[in-house]
mmCIF file of C-alpha atoms in Angstrom:
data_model
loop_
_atom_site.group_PDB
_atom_site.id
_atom_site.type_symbol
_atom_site.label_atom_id
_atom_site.label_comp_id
_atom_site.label_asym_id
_atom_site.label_seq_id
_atom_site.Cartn_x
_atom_site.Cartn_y
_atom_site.Cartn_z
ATOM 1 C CA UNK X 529 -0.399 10.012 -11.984
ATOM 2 C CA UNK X 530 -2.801 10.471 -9.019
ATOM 3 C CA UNK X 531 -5.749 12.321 -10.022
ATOM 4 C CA UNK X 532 -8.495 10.717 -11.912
ATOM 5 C CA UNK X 533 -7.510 8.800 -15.207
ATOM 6 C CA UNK X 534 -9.113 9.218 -18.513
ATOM 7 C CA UNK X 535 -10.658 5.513 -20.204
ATOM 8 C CA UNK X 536 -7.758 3.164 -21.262
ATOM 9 C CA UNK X 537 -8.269 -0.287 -22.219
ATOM 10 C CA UNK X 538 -10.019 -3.034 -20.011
ATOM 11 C CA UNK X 539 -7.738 -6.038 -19.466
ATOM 12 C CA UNK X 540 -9.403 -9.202 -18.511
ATOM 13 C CA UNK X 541 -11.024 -9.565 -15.122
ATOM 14 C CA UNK X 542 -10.358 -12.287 -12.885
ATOM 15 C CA UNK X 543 -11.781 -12.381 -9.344
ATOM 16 C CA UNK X 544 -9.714 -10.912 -6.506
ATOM 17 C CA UNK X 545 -7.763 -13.761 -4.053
ATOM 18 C CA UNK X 546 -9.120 -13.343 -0.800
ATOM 19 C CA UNK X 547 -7.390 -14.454 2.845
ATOM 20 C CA UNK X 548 -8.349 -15.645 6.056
ATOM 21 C CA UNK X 549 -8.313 -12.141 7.751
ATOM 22 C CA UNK X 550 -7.693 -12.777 11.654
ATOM 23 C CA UNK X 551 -7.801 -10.050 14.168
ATOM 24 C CA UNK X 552 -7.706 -9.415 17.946
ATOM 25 C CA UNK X 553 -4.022 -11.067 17.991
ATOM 26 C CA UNK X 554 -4.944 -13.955 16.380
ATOM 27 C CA UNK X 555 -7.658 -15.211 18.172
ATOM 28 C CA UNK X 556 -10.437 -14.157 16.208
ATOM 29 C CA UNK X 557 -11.588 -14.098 12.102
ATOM 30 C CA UNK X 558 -13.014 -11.138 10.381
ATOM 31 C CA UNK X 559 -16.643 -12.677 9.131
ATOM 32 C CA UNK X 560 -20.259 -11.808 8.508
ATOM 33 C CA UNK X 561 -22.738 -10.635 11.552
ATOM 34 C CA UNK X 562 -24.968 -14.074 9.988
ATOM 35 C CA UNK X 563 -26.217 -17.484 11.484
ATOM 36 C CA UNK X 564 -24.421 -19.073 9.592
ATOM 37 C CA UNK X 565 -20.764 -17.444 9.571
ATOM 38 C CA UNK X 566 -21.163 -15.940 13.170
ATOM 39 C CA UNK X 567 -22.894 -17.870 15.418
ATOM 40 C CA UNK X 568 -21.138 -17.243 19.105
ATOM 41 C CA UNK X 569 -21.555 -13.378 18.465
ATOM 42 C CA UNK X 570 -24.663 -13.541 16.119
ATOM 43 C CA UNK X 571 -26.964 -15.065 19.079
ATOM 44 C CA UNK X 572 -25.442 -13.656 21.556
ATOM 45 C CA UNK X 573 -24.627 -10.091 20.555
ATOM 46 C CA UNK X 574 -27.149 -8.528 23.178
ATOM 47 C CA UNK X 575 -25.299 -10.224 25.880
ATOM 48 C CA UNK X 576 -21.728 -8.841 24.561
ATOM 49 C CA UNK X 577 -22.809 -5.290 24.003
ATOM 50 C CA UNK X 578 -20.520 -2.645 23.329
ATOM 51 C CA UNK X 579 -17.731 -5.223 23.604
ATOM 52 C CA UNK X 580 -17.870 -6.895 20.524
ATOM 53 C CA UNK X 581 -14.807 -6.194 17.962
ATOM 54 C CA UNK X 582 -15.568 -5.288 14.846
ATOM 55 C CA UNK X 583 -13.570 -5.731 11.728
ATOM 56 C CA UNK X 584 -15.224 -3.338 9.619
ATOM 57 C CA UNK X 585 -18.600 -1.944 11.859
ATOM 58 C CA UNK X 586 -20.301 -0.567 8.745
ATOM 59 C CA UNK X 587 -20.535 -3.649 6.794
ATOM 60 C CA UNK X 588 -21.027 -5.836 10.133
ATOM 61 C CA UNK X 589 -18.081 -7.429 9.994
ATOM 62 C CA UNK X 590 -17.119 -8.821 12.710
ATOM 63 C CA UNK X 591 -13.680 -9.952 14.788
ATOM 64 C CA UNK X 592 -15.229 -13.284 15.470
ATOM 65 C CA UNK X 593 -13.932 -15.642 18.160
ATOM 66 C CA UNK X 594 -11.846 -18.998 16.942
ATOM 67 C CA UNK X 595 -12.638 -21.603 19.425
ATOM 68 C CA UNK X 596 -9.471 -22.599 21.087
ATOM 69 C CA UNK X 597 -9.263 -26.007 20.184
ATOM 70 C CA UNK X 598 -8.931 -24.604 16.562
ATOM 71 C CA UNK X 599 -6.626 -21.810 17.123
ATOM 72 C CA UNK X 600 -3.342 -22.397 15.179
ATOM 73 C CA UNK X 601 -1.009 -22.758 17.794
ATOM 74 C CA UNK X 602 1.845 -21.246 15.570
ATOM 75 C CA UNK X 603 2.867 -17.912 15.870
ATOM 76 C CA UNK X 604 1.131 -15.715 13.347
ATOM 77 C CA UNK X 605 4.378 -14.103 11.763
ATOM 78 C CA UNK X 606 5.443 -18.206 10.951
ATOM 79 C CA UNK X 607 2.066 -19.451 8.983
ATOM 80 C CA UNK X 608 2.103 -17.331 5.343
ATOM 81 C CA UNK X 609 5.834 -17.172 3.364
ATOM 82 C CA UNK X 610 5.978 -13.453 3.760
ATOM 83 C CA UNK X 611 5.501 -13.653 7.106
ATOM 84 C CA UNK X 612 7.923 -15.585 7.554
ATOM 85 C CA UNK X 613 10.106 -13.199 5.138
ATOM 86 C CA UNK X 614 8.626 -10.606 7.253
ATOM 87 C CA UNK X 615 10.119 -12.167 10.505
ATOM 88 C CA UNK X 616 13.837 -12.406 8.238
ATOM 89 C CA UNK X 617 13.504 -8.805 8.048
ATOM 90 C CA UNK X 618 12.786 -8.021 11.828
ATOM 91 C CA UNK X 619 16.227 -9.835 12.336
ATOM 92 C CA UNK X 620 18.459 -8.209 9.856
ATOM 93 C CA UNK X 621 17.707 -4.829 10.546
ATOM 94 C CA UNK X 622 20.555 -3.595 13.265
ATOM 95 C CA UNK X 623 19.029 -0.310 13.579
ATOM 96 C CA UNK X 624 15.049 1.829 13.185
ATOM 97 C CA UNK X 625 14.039 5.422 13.973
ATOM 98 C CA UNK X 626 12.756 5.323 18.235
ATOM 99 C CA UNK X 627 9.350 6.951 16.803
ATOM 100 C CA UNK X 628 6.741 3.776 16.673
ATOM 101 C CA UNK X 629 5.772 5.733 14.273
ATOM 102 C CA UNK X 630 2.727 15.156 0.616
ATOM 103 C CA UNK X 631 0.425 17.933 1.198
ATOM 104 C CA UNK X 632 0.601 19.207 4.762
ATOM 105 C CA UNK X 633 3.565 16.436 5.737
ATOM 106 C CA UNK X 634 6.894 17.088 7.245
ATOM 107 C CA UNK X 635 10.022 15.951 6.004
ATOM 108 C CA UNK X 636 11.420 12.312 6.668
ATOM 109 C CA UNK X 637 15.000 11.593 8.701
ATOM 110 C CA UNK X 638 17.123 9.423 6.545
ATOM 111 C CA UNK X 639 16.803 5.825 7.310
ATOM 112 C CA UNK X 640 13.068 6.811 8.882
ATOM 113 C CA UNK X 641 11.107 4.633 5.798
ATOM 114 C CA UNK X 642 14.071 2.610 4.324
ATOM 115 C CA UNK X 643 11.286 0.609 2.658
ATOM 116 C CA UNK X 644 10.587 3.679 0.024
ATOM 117 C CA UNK X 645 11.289 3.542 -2.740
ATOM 118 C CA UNK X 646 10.844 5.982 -5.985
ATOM 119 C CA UNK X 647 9.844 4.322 -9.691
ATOM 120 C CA UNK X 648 10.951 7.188 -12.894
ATOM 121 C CA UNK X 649 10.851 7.261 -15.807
ATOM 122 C CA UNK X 650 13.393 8.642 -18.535
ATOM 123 C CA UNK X 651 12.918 11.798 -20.631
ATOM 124 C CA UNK X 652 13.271 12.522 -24.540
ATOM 125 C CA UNK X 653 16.825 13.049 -23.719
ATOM 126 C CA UNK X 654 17.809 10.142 -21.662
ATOM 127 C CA UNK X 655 19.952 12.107 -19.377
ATOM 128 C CA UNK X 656 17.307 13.057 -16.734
ATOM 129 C CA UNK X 657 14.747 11.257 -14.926
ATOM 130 C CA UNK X 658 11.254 12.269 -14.243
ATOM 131 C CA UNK X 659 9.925 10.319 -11.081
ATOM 132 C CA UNK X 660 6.222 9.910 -11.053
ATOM 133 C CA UNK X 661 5.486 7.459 -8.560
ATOM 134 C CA UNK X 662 6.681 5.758 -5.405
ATOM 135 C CA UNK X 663 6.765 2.149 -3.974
ATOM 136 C CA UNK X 664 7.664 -0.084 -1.187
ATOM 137 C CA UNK X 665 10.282 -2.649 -1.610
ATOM 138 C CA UNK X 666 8.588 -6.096 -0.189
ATOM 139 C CA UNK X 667 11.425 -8.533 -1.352
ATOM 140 C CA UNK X 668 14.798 -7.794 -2.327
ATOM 141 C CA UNK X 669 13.773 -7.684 -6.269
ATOM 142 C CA UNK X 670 10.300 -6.727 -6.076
ATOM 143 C CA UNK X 671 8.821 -3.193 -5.648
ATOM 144 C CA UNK X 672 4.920 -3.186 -4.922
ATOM 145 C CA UNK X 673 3.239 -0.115 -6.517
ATOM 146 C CA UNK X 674 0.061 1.406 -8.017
ATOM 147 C CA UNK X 675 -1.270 -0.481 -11.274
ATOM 148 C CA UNK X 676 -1.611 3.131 -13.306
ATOM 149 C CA UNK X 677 1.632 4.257 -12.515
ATOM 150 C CA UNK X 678 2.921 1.517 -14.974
ATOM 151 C CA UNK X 679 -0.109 0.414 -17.599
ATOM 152 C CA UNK X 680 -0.109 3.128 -19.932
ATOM 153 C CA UNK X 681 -0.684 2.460 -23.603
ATOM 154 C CA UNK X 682 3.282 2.752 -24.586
ATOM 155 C CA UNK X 683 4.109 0.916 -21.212
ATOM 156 C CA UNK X 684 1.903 -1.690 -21.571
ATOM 157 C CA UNK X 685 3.350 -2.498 -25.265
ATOM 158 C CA UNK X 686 6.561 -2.475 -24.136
ATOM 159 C CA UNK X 687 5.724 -5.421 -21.492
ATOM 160 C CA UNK X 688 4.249 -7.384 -24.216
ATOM 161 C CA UNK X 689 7.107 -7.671 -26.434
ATOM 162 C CA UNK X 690 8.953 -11.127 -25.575
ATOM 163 C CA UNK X 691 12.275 -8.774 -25.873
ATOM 164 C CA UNK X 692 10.833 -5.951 -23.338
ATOM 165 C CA UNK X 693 14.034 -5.160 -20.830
ATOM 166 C CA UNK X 694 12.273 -1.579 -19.680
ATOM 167 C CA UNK X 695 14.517 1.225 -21.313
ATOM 168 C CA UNK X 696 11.751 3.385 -19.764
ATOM 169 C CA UNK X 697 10.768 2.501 -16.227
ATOM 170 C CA UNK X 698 13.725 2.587 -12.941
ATOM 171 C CA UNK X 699 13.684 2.234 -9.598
ATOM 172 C CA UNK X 700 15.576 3.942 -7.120
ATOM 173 C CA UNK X 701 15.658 2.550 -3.257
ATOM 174 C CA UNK X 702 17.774 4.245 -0.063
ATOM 175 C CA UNK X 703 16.697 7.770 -1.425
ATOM 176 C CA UNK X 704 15.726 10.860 1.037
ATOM 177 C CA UNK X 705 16.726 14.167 -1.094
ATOM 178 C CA UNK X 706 16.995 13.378 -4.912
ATOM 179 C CA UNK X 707 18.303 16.551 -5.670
ATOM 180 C CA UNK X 708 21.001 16.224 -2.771
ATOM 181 C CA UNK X 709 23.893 14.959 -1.955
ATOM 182 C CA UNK X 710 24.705 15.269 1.058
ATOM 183 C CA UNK X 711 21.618 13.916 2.721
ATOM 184 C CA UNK X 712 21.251 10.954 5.027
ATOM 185 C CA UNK X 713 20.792 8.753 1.857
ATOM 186 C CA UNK X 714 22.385 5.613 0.258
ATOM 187 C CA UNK X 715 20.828 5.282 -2.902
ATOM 188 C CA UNK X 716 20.654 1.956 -5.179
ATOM 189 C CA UNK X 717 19.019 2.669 -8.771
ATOM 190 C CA UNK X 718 18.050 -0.040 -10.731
ATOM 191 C CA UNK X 719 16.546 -1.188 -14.288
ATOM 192 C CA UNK X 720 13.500 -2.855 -14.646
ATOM 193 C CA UNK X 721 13.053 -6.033 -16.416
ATOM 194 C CA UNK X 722 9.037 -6.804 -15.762
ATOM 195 C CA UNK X 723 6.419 -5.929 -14.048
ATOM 196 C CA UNK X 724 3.294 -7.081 -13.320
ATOM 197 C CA UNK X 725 -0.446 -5.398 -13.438
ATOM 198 C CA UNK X 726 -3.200 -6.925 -11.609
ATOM 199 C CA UNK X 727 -5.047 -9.216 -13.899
ATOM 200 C CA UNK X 728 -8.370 -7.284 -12.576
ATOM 201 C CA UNK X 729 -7.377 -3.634 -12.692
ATOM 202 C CA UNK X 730 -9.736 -1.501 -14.626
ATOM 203 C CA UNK X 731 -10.550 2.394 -15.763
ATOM 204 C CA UNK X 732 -13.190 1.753 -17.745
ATOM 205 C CA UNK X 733 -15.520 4.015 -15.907
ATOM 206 C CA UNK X 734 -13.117 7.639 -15.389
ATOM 207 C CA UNK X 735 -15.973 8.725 -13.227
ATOM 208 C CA UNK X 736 -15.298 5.634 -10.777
ATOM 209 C CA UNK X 737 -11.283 5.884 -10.736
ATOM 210 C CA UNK X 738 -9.307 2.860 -10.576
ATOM 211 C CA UNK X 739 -10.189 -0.606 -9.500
ATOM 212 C CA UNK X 740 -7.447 -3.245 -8.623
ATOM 213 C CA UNK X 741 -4.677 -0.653 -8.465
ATOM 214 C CA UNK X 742 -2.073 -2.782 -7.512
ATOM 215 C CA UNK X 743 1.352 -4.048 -9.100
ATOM 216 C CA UNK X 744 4.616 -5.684 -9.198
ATOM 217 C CA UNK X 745 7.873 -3.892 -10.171
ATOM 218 C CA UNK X 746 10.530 -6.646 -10.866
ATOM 219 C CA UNK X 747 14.332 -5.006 -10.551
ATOM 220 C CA UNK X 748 17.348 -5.914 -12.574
ATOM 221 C CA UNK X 749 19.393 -7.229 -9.633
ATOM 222 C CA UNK X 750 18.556 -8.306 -5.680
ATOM 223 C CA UNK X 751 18.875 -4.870 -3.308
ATOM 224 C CA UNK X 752 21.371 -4.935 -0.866
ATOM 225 C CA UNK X 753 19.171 -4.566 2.739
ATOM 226 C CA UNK X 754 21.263 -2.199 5.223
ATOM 227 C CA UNK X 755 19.979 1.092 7.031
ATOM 228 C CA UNK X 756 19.030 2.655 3.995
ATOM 229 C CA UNK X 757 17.076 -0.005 1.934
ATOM 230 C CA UNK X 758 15.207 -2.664 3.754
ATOM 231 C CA UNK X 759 11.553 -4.486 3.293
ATOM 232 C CA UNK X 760 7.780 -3.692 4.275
ATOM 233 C CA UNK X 761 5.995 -6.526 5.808
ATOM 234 C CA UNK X 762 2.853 -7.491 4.212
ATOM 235 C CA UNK X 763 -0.450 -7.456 6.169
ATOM 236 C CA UNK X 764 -2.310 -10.421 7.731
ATOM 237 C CA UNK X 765 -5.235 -8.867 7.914
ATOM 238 C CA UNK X 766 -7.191 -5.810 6.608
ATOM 239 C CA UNK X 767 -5.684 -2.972 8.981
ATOM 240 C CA UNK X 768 -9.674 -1.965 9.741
ATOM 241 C CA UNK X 769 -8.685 -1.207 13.085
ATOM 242 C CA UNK X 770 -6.093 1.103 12.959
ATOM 243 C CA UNK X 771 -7.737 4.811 12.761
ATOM 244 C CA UNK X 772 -4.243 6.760 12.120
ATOM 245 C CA UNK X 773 -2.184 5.583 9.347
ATOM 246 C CA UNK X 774 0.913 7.361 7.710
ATOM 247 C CA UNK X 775 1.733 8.188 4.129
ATOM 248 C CA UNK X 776 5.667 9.048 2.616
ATOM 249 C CA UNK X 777 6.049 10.309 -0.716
ATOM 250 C CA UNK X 778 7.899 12.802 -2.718
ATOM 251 C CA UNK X 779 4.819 13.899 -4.311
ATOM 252 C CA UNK X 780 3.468 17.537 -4.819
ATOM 253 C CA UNK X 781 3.088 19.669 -2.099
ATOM 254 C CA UNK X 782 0.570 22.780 -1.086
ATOM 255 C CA UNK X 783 3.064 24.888 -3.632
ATOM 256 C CA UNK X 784 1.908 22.980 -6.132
ATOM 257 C CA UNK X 785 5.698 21.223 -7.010
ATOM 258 C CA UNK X 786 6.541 18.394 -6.319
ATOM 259 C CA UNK X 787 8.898 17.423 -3.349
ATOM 260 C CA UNK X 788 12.668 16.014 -3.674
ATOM 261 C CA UNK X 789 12.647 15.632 -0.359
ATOM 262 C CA UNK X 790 10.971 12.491 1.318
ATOM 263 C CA UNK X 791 7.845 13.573 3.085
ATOM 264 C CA UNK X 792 5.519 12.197 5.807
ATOM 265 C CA UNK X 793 2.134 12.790 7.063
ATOM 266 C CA UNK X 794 -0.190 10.835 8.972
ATOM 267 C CA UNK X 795 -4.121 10.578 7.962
ATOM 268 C CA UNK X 796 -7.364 9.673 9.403
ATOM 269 C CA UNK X 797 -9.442 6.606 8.186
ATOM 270 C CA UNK X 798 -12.443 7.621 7.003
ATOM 271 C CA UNK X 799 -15.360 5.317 7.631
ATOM 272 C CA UNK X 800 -17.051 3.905 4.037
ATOM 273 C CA UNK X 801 -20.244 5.479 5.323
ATOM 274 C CA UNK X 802 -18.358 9.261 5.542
ATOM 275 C CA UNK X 803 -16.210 8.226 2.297
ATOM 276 C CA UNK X 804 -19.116 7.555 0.263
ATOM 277 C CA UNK X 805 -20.463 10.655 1.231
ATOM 278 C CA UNK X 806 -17.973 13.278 0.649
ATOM 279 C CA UNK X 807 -17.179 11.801 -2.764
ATOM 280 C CA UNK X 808 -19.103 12.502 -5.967
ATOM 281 C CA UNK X 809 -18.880 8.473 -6.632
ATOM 282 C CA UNK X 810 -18.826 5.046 -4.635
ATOM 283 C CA UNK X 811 -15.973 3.378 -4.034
ATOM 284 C CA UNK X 812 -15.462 -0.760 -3.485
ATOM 285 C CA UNK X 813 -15.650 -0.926 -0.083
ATOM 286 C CA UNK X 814 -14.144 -4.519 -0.035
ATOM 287 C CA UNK X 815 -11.157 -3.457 -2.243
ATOM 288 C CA UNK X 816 -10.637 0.142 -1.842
ATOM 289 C CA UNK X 817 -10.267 2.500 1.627
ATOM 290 C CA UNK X 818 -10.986 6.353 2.228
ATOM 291 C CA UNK X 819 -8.485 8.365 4.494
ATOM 292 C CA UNK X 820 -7.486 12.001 4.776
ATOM 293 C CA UNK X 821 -7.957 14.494 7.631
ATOM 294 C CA UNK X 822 -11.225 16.573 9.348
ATOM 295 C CA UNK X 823 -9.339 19.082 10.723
ATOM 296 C CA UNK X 824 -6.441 20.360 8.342
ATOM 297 C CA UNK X 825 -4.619 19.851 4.662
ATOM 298 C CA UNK X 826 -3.122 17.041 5.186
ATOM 299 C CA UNK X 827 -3.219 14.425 1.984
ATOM 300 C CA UNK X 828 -1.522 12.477 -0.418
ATOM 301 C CA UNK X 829 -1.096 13.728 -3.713
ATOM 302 C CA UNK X 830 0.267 13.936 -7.659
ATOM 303 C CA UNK X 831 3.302 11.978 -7.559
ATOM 304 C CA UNK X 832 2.586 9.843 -4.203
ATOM 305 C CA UNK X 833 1.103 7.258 -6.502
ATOM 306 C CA UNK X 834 1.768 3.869 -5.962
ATOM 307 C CA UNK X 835 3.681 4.858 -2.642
ATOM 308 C CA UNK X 836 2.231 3.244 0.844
ATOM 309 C CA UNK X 837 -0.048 3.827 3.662
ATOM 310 C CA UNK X 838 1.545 2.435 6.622
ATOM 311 C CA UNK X 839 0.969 0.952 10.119
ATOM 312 C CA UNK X 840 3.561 0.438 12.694
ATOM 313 C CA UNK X 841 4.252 -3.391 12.685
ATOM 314 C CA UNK X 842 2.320 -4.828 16.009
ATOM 315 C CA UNK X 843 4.833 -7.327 16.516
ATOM 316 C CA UNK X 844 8.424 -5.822 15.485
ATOM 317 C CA UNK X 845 9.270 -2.066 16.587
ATOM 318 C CA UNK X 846 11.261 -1.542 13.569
ATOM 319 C CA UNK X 847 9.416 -2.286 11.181
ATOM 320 C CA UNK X 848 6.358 -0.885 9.522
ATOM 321 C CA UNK X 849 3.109 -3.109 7.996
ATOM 322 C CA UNK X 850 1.654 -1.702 4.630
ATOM 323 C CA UNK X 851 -1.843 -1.754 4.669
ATOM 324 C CA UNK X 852 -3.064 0.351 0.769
ATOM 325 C CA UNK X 853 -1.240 1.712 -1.801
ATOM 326 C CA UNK X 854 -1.716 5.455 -2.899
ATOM 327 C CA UNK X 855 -4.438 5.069 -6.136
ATOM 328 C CA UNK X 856 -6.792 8.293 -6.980
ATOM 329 C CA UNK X 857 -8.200 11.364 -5.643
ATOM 330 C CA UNK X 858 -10.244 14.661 -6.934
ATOM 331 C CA UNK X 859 -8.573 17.473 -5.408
ATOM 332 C CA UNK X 860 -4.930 17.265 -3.329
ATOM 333 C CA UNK X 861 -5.763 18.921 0.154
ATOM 334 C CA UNK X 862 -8.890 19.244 0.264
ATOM 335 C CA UNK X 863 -10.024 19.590 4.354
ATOM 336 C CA UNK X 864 -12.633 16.826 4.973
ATOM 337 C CA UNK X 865 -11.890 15.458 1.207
ATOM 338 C CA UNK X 866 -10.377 12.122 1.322
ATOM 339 C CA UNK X 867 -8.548 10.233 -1.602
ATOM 340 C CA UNK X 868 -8.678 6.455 -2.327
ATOM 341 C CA UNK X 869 -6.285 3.732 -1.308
ATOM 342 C CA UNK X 870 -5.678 -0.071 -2.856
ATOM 343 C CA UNK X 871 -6.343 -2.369 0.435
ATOM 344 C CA UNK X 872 -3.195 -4.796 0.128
ATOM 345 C CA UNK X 873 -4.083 -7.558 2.515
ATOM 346 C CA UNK X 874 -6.810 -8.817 -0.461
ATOM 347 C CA UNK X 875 -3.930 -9.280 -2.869
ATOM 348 C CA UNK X 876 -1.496 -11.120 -0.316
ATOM 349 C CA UNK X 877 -2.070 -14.809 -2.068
ATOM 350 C CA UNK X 878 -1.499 -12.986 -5.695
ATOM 351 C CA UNK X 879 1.893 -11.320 -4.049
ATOM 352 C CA UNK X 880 2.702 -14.199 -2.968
ATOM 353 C CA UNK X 881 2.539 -16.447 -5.811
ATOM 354 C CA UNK X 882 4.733 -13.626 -8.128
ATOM 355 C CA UNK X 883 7.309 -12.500 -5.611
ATOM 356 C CA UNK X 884 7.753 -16.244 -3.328
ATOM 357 C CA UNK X 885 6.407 -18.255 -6.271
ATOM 358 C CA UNK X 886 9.049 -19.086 -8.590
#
């Protein structure tokens, strides 16, 4: 489910909601080095020097200013419904992991990532479950995940049919050790009864991977939030600036099987400039993010699909912000090699208007 896919059939493409990305706590708006979009830092750039923030440096993006008579004067976390959802969350959770904080990962402490969740399907003989991908739970009934973990030519036939009630996809939440049981877990499986592809994802070109790689798992029945199972927050912005981000996933590891126990490993953005380099093909830079690591193994893998890659949450210590979802690579582990990640916080308004929308 993670390496690169062979040509399905292209759905209809519909352009990509974008947000008001805001950075430097608020006070500032990720825009274009121009006249016209930029002015205060535009003009004046020579002046600021080395202190001007950048939003994405290699596309001269920039983190610029919001005058402060136009500064919304409410708190970020209360402007955007899952942000406010978001906020909820901070307050029901009674406990976290103290740490603010898969092929060369370590294994995860039960209740560490209680936002994880695993997406299966059944086998031939209905008994046993093969799980392919992972998620993170966003709402009590709604899983976000990879577009190609779900749109396969059966799948996708089965969502069509006015009667589809998913004999073929679950979910499982509050897992850490699926072949345990006596782990720090408190699972919660459930059916699925829709799900929803991004109107714009596309494989038409197998030499350019995915594009749009994003979804929407509905579940049967609303989660029950404790230690075990609780929500990701959504991002308010595109995550440029954090450098280290971490990955969980009970994907395959260096021994080439795949993990039942919950793994973690944090990764090193790569800049689009590096990215586009070490891969054989270019990647959309506004859409899509590189990240691996320089120095060792470390990577995401077969069977991560669809799972997250996490920041710690700037404003809530026990909770975590997901900034991409797992999509494609070419080879797991590769030193210097990075794979491709969805960026999330273009989709937010399309979330939104599926999970808070109805």
């Amino acid at each position: 489910m993670y390496a690169l896919p062979g040509i399905q059939c292209l759905l209809l493409i519909v352009s990509v909601s974008v947000v008001a990305e805001y950075c430097d706590n608020g006070t500032g708006e990720c825009k274009e080095l121009t006249s016209t979009d930029c002015p205060v830092i535009f003009y004046n750039q020579h002046l600021i020097g080395a202190e001007v923030k950048y939003c994405d440096e290699f596309n001269d993006i920039v983190c610029c200013p919001i005058p402060l008579d136009h500064q919304n004067l409410k708190p970020v976390e209360q402007t955007r419904p899952f942000e406010k959802q978001c906020k909820q969350y901070n307050e029901g959770r009674s406990a976290c992991q103290s740490t603010p904080f898969i092929v060369g990962g370590t294994k995860a402490s039960g209740k560490e990532f209680p936002f994880m969740a695993l997406i299966g399907t059944h086998l031939p003989n209905k008994s046993d479950i093969s799980w392919d991908c992972g998620g993170s739970v966003v709402h009590p009934k709604f899983v976000l995940t990879a577009a190609h973990c779900l749109e396969t030519d059966e799948s996708k036939a089965e969502r069509l049919d006015p009667n589809f009630d998913s004999p073929k996809f679950v979910v499982r939440l509050g897992e850490l050790d699926y072949n345990s049981t006596t782990d720090d877990a408190l699972a919660q499986d459930f059916r699925v009864v829709n799900y929803v592809v991004h109107p714009g994802y596309d494989t038409e070109d197998e030499e350019q991977g995915f594009k749009n790689d994003i979804a929407l798992v509905e579940l049967d029945r609303a989660a029950e939030f404790n230690d075990h199972v609780a929500a990701v927050c959504l991002p308010p912005s595109s995550g440029n600036d954090a450098q280290q981000v971490t990955a969980a996933g009970w994907g395959f590891t260096a021994d080439g099987v795949k993990s039942s126990h919950l793994l973690k490993v944090n990764l090193q953005r790569f800049s689009n400039e590096v990215c586009q380099k070490r891969l054989r093909f270019s990647i959309d830079t506004r859409t899509q993010f590189c990240a691996g690591s320089m120095s060792t193994q470390a990577d995401t893998c077969n069977g991560d699909s669809g799972g997250p890659i996490f920041v710690q949450h700037p404003l809530y210590p026990c909770l975590k912000q997901v900034i991409g979802i797992v999509s494609y690579g070419l080879v797991c582990g590769s030193q210097g090699l990075p794979s491709v990640y969805t960026k999330v916080h273009l989709y937010t308004d399309w979330i939104e208007s599926i999970v808070w929308g109805h």
